[in-house]
Amino acid sequence: DGYAETDNKVVVAEVKTTLRLRDVKNFVEKVNKLKQTVADREVIAIIAYVFKTKDFGKVMELARANGIKITRHILEEDFEEIM
């Protein structure tokens, strides 16, 4: 997991081996709390994952609705931006 700040942006990231709907729901709650705390900055939220579950379509819908970027971890150092 990660967190970084600049003058006008905050980046928060979470890494999951298997990305589940409950993971995105929990992350959305954390991001919403963070947005209240740093209301004067843009919050960039990212989830990286290795494996997806059968409800991946719902995962993507929830992430998209809440402005969360999704990336898939491939091999050791590569990532693929999904959304």
mmCIF file of C-alpha atoms in Angstrom:
data_model
loop_
_atom_site.group_PDB
_atom_site.id
_atom_site.type_symbol
_atom_site.label_atom_id
_atom_site.label_comp_id
_atom_site.label_asym_id
_atom_site.label_seq_id
_atom_site.Cartn_x
_atom_site.Cartn_y
_atom_site.Cartn_z
ATOM 1 C CA ASP A 1 0.000 0.000 0.000
ATOM 2 C CA GLY A 2 1.170 3.543 -0.558
ATOM 3 C CA TYR A 3 0.518 7.209 0.140
ATOM 4 C CA ALA A 4 2.189 10.313 -1.291
ATOM 5 C CA GLU A 5 1.447 14.046 -1.128
ATOM 6 C CA THR A 6 2.385 17.066 -3.187
ATOM 7 C CA ASP A 7 1.193 20.639 -2.920
ATOM 8 C CA ASN A 8 -2.086 19.985 -4.706
ATOM 9 C CA LYS A 9 -2.407 16.180 -5.026
ATOM 10 C CA VAL A 10 -2.594 13.117 -2.820
ATOM 11 C CA VAL A 11 -1.982 9.656 -4.264
ATOM 12 C CA VAL A 12 -3.230 6.664 -2.319
ATOM 13 C CA ALA A 13 -2.746 3.091 -3.503
ATOM 14 C CA GLU A 14 -3.706 -0.341 -2.348
ATOM 15 C CA VAL A 15 -2.294 -3.646 -3.614
ATOM 16 C CA LYS A 16 -4.304 -6.863 -3.612
ATOM 17 C CA THR A 17 -3.324 -10.354 -4.654
ATOM 18 C CA THR A 18 -6.961 -11.110 -5.517
ATOM 19 C CA LEU A 19 -9.239 -8.145 -6.130
ATOM 20 C CA ARG A 20 -12.688 -8.658 -4.636
ATOM 21 C CA LEU A 21 -15.760 -6.434 -4.518
ATOM 22 C CA ARG A 22 -15.439 -6.038 -0.739
ATOM 23 C CA ASP A 23 -11.866 -4.755 -1.237
ATOM 24 C CA VAL A 24 -13.092 -1.982 -3.510
ATOM 25 C CA LYS A 25 -15.953 -1.139 -1.126
ATOM 26 C CA ASN A 26 -13.483 -0.816 1.763
ATOM 27 C CA PHE A 27 -11.102 1.264 -0.334
ATOM 28 C CA VAL A 28 -13.923 3.588 -1.417
ATOM 29 C CA GLU A 29 -14.713 4.232 2.260
ATOM 30 C CA LYS A 30 -11.052 5.013 3.007
ATOM 31 C CA VAL A 31 -10.763 7.307 -0.008
ATOM 32 C CA ASN A 32 -13.954 9.183 0.908
ATOM 33 C CA LYS A 33 -12.623 9.796 4.427
ATOM 34 C CA LEU A 34 -9.330 10.974 2.970
ATOM 35 C CA LYS A 35 -11.109 13.342 0.586
ATOM 36 C CA GLN A 36 -12.804 15.009 3.567
ATOM 37 C CA THR A 37 -9.451 15.430 5.286
ATOM 38 C CA VAL A 38 -7.639 16.888 2.278
ATOM 39 C CA ALA A 39 -10.540 18.687 0.628
ATOM 40 C CA ASP A 40 -8.242 21.277 -0.923
ATOM 41 C CA ARG A 41 -6.284 18.647 -2.920
ATOM 42 C CA GLU A 42 -7.025 16.253 -5.743
ATOM 43 C CA VAL A 43 -7.063 12.634 -4.526
ATOM 44 C CA ILE A 44 -5.795 10.023 -6.978
ATOM 45 C CA ALA A 45 -6.821 6.532 -5.871
ATOM 46 C CA ILE A 46 -5.287 3.392 -7.371
ATOM 47 C CA ILE A 47 -5.777 -0.317 -6.763
ATOM 48 C CA ALA A 48 -3.272 -2.803 -8.208
ATOM 49 C CA TYR A 49 -4.104 -6.493 -8.319
ATOM 50 C CA VAL A 50 -2.766 -9.813 -9.614
ATOM 51 C CA PHE A 51 -5.868 -12.017 -9.876
ATOM 52 C CA LYS A 52 -9.522 -11.118 -10.439
ATOM 53 C CA THR A 53 -12.652 -12.873 -9.195
ATOM 54 C CA LYS A 54 -15.856 -13.816 -11.014
ATOM 55 C CA ASP A 55 -17.539 -10.561 -9.899
ATOM 56 C CA PHE A 56 -14.889 -8.461 -11.644
ATOM 57 C CA GLY A 57 -17.537 -6.615 -13.676
ATOM 58 C CA LYS A 58 -19.105 -5.312 -10.458
ATOM 59 C CA VAL A 59 -15.637 -4.451 -9.149
ATOM 60 C CA MET A 60 -14.988 -2.334 -12.244
ATOM 61 C CA GLU A 61 -18.405 -0.626 -12.025
ATOM 62 C CA LEU A 62 -17.848 0.386 -8.406
ATOM 63 C CA ALA A 63 -14.307 1.566 -9.058
ATOM 64 C CA ARG A 64 -15.370 3.575 -12.110
ATOM 65 C CA ALA A 65 -18.283 5.175 -10.234
ATOM 66 C CA ASN A 66 -15.863 6.348 -7.538
ATOM 67 C CA GLY A 67 -12.990 7.489 -9.762
ATOM 68 C CA ILE A 68 -10.596 4.732 -8.716
ATOM 69 C CA LYS A 69 -7.937 3.645 -11.190
ATOM 70 C CA ILE A 70 -7.386 -0.102 -11.561
ATOM 71 C CA THR A 71 -4.100 -1.665 -12.683
ATOM 72 C CA ARG A 72 -3.092 -5.291 -13.024
ATOM 73 C CA HIS A 73 0.325 -6.426 -11.872
ATOM 74 C CA ILE A 74 2.021 -8.568 -14.515
ATOM 75 C CA LEU A 75 5.288 -10.400 -13.952
ATOM 76 C CA GLU A 76 7.731 -8.757 -11.562
ATOM 77 C CA GLU A 77 7.856 -5.105 -12.608
ATOM 78 C CA ASP A 78 5.109 -4.590 -15.169
ATOM 79 C CA PHE A 79 1.635 -3.157 -14.741
ATOM 80 C CA GLU A 80 -1.283 -2.927 -17.164
ATOM 81 C CA GLU A 81 -3.739 -0.075 -16.713
ATOM 82 C CA ILE A 82 -7.223 -1.563 -16.810
ATOM 83 C CA MET A 83 -9.192 1.585 -16.123
#
